[in-house]
Tab-separated table of C-alpha atoms in Angstrom:
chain	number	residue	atom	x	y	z
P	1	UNK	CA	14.332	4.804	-62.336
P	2	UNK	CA	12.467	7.810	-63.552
P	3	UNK	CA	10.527	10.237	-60.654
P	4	UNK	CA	6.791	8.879	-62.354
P	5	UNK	CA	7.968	5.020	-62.126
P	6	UNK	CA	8.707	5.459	-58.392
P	7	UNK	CA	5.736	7.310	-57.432
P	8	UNK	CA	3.608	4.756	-59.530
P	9	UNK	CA	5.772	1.992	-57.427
P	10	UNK	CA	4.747	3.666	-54.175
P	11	UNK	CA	1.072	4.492	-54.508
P	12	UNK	CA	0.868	0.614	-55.775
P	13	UNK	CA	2.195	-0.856	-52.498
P	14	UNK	CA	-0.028	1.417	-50.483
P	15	UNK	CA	-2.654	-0.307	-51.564
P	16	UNK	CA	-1.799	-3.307	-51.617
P	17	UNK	CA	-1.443	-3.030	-47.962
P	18	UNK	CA	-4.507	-1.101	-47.420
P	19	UNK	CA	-6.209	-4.410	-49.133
P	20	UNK	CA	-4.645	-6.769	-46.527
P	21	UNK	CA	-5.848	-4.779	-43.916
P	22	UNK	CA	-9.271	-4.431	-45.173
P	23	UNK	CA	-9.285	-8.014	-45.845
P	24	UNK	CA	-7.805	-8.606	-41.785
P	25	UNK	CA	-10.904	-10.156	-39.823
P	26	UNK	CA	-11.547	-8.677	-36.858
P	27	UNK	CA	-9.880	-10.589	-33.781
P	28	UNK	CA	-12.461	-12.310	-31.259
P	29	UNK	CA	-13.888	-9.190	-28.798
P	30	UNK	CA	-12.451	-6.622	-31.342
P	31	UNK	CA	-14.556	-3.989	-33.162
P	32	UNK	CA	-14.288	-3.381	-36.760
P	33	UNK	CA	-12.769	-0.003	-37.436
P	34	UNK	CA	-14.530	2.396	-39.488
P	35	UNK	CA	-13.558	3.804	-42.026
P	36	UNK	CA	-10.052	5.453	-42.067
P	37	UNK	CA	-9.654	4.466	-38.540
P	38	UNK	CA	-7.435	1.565	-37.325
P	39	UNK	CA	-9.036	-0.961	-35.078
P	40	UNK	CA	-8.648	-0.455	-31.048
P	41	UNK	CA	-9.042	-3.086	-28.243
P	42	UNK	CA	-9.062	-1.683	-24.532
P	43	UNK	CA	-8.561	-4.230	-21.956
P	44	UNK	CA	-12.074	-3.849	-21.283
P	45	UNK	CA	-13.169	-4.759	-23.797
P	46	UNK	CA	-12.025	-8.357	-23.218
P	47	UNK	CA	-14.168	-10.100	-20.271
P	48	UNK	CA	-12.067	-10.706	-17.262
P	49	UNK	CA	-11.974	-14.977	-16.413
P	50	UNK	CA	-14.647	-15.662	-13.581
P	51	UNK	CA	-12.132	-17.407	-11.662
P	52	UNK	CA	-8.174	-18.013	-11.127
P	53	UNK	CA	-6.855	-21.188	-9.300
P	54	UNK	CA	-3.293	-22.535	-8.919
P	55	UNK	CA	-1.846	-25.333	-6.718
P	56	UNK	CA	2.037	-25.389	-5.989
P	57	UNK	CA	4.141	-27.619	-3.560
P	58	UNK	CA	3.845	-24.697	-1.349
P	59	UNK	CA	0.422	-22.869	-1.613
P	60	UNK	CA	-2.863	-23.404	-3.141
P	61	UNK	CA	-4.910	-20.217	-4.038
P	62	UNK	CA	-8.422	-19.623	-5.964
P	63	UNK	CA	-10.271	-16.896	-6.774
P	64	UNK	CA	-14.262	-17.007	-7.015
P	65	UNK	CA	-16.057	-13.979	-8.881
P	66	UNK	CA	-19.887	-14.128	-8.727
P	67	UNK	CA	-21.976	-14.096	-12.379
P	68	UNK	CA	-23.512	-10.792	-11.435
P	69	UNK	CA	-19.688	-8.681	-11.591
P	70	UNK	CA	-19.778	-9.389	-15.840
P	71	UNK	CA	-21.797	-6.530	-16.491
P	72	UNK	CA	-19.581	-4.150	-14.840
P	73	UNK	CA	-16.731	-4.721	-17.093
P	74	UNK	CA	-14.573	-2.118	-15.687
P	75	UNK	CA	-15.221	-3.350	-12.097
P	76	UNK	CA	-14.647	-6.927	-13.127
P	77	UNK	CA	-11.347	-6.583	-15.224
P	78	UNK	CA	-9.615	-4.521	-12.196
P	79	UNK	CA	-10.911	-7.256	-9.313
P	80	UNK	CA	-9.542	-10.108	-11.598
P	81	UNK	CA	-6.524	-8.298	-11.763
P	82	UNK	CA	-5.665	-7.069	-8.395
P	83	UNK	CA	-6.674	-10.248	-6.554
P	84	UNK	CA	-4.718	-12.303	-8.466
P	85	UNK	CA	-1.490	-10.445	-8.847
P	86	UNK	CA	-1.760	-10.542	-4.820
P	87	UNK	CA	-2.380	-14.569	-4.978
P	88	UNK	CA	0.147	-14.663	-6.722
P	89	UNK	CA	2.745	-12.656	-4.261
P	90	UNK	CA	1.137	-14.873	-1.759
P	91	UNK	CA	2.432	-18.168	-3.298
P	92	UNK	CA	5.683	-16.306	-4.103
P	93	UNK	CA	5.921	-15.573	0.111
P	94	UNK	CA	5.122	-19.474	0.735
P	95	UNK	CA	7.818	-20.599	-0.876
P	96	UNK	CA	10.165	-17.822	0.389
P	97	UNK	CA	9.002	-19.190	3.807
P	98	UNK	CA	8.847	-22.652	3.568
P	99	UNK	CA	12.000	-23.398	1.708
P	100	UNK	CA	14.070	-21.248	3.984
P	101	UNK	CA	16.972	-22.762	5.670
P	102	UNK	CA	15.830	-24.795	8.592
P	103	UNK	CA	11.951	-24.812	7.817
P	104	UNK	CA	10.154	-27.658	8.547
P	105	UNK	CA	9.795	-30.357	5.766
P	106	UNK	CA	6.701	-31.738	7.140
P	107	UNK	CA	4.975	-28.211	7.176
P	108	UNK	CA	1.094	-28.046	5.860
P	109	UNK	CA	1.668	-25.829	2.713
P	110	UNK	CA	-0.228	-22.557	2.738
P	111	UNK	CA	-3.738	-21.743	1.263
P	112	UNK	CA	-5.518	-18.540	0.714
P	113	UNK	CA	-9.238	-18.521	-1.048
P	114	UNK	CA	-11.218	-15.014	-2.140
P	115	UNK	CA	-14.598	-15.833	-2.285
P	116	UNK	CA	-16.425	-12.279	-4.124
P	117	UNK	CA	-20.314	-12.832	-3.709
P	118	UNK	CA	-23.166	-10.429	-4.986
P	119	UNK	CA	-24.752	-8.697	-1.659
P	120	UNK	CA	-27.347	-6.190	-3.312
P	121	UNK	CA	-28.031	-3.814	-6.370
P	122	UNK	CA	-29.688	-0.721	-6.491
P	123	UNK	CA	-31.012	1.721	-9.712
P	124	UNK	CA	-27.265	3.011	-9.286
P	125	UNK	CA	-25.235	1.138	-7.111
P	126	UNK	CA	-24.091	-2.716	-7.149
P	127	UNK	CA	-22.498	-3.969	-4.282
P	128	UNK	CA	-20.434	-7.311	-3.416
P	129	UNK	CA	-19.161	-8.952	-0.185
P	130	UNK	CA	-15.691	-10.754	-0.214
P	131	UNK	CA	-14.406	-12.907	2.030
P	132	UNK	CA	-10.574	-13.719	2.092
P	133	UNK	CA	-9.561	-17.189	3.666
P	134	UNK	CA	-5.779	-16.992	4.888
P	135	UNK	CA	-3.502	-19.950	6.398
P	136	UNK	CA	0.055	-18.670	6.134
P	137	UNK	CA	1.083	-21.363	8.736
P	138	UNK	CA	-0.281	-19.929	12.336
P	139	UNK	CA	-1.991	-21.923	15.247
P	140	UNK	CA	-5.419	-21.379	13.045
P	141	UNK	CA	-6.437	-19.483	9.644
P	142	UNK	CA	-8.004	-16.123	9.503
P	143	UNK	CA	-11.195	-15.033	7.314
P	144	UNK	CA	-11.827	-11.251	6.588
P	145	UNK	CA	-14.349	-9.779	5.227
P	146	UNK	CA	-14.825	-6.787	3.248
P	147	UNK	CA	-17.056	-4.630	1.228
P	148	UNK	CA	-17.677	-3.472	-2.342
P	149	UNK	CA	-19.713	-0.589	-3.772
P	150	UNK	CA	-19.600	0.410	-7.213
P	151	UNK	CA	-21.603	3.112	-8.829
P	152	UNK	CA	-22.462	1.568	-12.303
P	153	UNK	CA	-23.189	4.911	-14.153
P	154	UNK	CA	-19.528	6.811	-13.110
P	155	UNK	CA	-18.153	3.351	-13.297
P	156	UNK	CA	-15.660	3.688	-9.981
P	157	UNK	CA	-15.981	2.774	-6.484
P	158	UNK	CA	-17.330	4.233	-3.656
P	159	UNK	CA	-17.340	4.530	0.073
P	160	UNK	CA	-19.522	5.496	3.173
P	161	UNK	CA	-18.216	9.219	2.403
P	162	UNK	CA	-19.874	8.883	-0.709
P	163	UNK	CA	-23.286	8.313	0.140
P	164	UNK	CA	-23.659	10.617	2.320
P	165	UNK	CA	-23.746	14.382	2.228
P	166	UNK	CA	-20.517	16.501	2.978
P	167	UNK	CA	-19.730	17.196	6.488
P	168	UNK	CA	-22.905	14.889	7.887
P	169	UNK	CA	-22.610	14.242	11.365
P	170	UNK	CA	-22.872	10.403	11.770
P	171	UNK	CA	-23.044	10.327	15.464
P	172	UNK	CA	-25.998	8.792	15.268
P	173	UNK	CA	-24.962	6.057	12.628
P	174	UNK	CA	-22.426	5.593	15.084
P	175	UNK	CA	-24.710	5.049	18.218
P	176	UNK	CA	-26.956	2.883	16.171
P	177	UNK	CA	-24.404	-0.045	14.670
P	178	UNK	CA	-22.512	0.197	18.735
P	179	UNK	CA	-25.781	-0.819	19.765
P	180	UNK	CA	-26.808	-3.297	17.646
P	181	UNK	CA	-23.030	-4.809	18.310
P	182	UNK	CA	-23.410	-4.920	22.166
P	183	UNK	CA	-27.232	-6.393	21.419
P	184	UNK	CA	-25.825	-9.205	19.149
P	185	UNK	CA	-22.499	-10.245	21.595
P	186	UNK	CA	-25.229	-10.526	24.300
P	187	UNK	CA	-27.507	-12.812	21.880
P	188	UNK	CA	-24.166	-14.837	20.984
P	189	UNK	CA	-22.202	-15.049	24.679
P	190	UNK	CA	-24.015	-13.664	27.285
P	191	UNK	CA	-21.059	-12.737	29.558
P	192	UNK	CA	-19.174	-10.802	26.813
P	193	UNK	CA	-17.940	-7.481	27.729
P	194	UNK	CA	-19.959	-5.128	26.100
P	195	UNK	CA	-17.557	-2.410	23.357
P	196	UNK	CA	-18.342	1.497	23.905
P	197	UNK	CA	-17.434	4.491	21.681
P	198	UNK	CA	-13.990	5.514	22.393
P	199	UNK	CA	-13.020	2.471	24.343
P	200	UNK	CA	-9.996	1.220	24.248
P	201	UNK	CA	-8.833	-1.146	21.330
P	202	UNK	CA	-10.391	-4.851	21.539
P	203	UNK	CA	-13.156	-3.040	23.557
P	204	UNK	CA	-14.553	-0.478	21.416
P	205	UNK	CA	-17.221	0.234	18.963
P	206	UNK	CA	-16.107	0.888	15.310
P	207	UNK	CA	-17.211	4.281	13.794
P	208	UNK	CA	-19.533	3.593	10.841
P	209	UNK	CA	-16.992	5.829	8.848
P	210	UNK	CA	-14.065	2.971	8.676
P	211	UNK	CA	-16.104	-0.080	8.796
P	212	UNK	CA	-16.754	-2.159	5.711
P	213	UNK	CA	-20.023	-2.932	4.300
P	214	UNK	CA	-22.374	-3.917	1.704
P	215	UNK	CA	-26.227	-2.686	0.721
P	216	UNK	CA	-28.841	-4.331	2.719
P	217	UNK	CA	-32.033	-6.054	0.841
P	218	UNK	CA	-35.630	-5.181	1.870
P	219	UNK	CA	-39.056	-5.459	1.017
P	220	UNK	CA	-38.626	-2.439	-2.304
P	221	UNK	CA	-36.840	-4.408	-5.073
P	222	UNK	CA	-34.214	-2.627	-6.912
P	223	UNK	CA	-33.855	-0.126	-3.257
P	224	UNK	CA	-31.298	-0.642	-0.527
P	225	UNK	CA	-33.486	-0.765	2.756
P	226	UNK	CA	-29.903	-0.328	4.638
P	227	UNK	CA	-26.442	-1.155	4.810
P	228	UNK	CA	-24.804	-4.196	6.638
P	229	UNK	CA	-21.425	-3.323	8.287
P	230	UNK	CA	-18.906	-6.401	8.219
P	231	UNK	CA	-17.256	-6.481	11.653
P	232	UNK	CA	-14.286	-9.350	11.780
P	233	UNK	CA	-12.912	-11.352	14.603
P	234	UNK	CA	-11.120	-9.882	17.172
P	235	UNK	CA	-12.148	-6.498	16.402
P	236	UNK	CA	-15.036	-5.833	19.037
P	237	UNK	CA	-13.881	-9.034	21.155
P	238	UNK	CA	-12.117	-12.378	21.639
P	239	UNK	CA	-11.901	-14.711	18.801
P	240	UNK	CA	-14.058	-17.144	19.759
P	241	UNK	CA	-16.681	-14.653	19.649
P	242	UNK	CA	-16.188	-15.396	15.570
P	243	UNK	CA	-17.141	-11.708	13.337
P	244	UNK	CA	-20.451	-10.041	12.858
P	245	UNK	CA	-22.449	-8.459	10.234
P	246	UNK	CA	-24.706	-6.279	11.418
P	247	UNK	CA	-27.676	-4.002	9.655
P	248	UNK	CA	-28.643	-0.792	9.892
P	249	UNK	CA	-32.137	0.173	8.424
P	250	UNK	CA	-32.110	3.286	6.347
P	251	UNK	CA	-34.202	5.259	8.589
P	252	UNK	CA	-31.348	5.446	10.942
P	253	UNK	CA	-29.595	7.788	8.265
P	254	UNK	CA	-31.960	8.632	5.839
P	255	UNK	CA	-31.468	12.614	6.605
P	256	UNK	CA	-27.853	12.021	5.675
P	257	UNK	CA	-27.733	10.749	1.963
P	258	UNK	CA	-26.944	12.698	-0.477
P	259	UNK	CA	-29.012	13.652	-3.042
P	260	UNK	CA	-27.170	11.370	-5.740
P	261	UNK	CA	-28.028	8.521	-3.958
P	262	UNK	CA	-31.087	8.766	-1.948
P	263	UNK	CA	-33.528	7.290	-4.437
P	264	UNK	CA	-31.609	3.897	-4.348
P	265	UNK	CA	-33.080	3.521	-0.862
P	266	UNK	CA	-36.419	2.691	0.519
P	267	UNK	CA	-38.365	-0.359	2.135
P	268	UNK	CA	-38.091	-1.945	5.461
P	269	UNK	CA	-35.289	-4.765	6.643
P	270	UNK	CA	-35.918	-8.007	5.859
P	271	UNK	CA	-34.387	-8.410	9.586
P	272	UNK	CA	-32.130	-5.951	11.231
P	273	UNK	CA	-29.362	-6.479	13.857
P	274	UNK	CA	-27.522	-9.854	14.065
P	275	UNK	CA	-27.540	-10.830	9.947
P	276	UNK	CA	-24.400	-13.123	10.428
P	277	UNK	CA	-24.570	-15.885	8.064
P	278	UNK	CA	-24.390	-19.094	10.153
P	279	UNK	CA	-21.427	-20.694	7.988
P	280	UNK	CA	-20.087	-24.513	7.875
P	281	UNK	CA	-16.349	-24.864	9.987
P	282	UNK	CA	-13.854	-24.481	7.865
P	283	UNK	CA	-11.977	-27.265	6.815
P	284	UNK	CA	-8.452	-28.408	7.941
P	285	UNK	CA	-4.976	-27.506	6.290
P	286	UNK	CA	-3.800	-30.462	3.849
P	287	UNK	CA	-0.988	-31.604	5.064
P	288	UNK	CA	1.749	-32.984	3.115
């Protein structure tokens, strides 16, 4: 074969392929590529399920994810993913536990529910309470609840640390949420032993710094009046005294947001204090 005939026989398969990829439709949630450029899909760029469920002879799980998480993309494809990777170790351990030798045949299998709900949003910030349901086979099962904050523009999440300016002293923060604990354990059992700063643990006040929470609503739309710090059982008394969520109006730390954030908050409480949702009792375990 001459040196012409096998150039001719190259540049004629080049385009024949360049014509089946031009002729390619794009796949569902995929962007056509310009010109020159192949197509790219990030996993972003496919929205995240709004839920994940599985039953097994040995644990059921589900995962809940409210309608407002689909606009944060990012936020939604990495909550999908983490939670259920860890449902799924979770129904890996049940059946590591209750198939081991000598276990119980008449066991209730194991459950574990994560329940995300939308708590406020800001100009800025979104945030989203979630409550994890766990019965792994003890005398009772055990809820905690936990905080999300997620600043929409820089796409990541945040913390306490974040809102606030570097270095602030939140002494006062501090004060403020272990007195509006000791005020609501008083409204709820009027014997309970009241938690101080410093105590001792089961008996004292958690710092403001390494307690969960969400944005509190108010009476500005589209402003966080506050925050609402999620305080879970056993960790500022007995069990029976159940968990708290209590909020802190913004005029208890105004001085202490940084400058980033401080127009996200304005407006009074809608109530301050003792916001604990008054929830339904949680039903039994199946048993098998």
């Amino acid at each position: 074969m001459s040196a012409v005939r096998a150039l001719l026989l190259t540049a004629a398969l080049a385009a024949g392929l360049s014509a089946c990829n031009r002729d390619r439709e794009p796949a569902p949630g995929e962007a056509p590529a310009a010109p020159g450029q192949a197509a790219a899909v990030t996993p972003a760029d496919a929205a995240a399920p709004m839920g994940f469920e599985e039953k097994t002879p040995y644990a059921d799980v589900r995962l809940t994810l409210p309608d407002a998480i689909k606009p944060q993309s990012d936020l939604h494809a990495r909550l999908y993913a983490e939670q259920v990777r860890q449902l799924r170790q979770f129904v890996e351990g049940a059946q590591g536990e209750l198939t081991e030798a000598g276990a119980d045949t008449d066991r209730p299998k194991y459950e574990k529910t994560v329940t995300v709900t939308a708590a406020h949003e800001t100009g800025k910030l979104i945030s989203f309470k979630q409550v994890d349901f766990d019965y792994s086979g003890g005398a009772h099962p055990n809820t905690l609840t936990t905080g999300i904050l997620w600043d929409k523009a820089l796409k990541r999440r945040i913390g306490l640390a974040d809102l606030f300016r570097r270095n602030a002293d939140l002494t006062g923060l501090d004060q403020a949420l272990c007195a509006a604990i000791n005020a609501a354990k008083r409204a709820r059992v009027p014997n309970s032993a009241p938690v101080t700063l410093g105590g001792r643990p089961g008996s004292a006040c958690p710092r403001a710094a390494d307690t969960a929470f969400v944005l509190a609503p108010g009476t500005v739309n589209g402003r966080a009046a506050g925050l609402i710090f999620l305080i879970n059982p056993y960790q500022v008394g007995p069990g029976v005294e159940g968990g708290y969520e209590i909020a802190i109006p913004v005029s208890g730390f105004r001085s202490l947001l940084a400058i980033a954030y401080a127009d996200d908050f304005a407006g009074q409480l809608l109530k301050s204090g003792d916001v604990t949702p008054v929830l339904a009792p949680a039903p039994a375990p199946e048993t098998t």
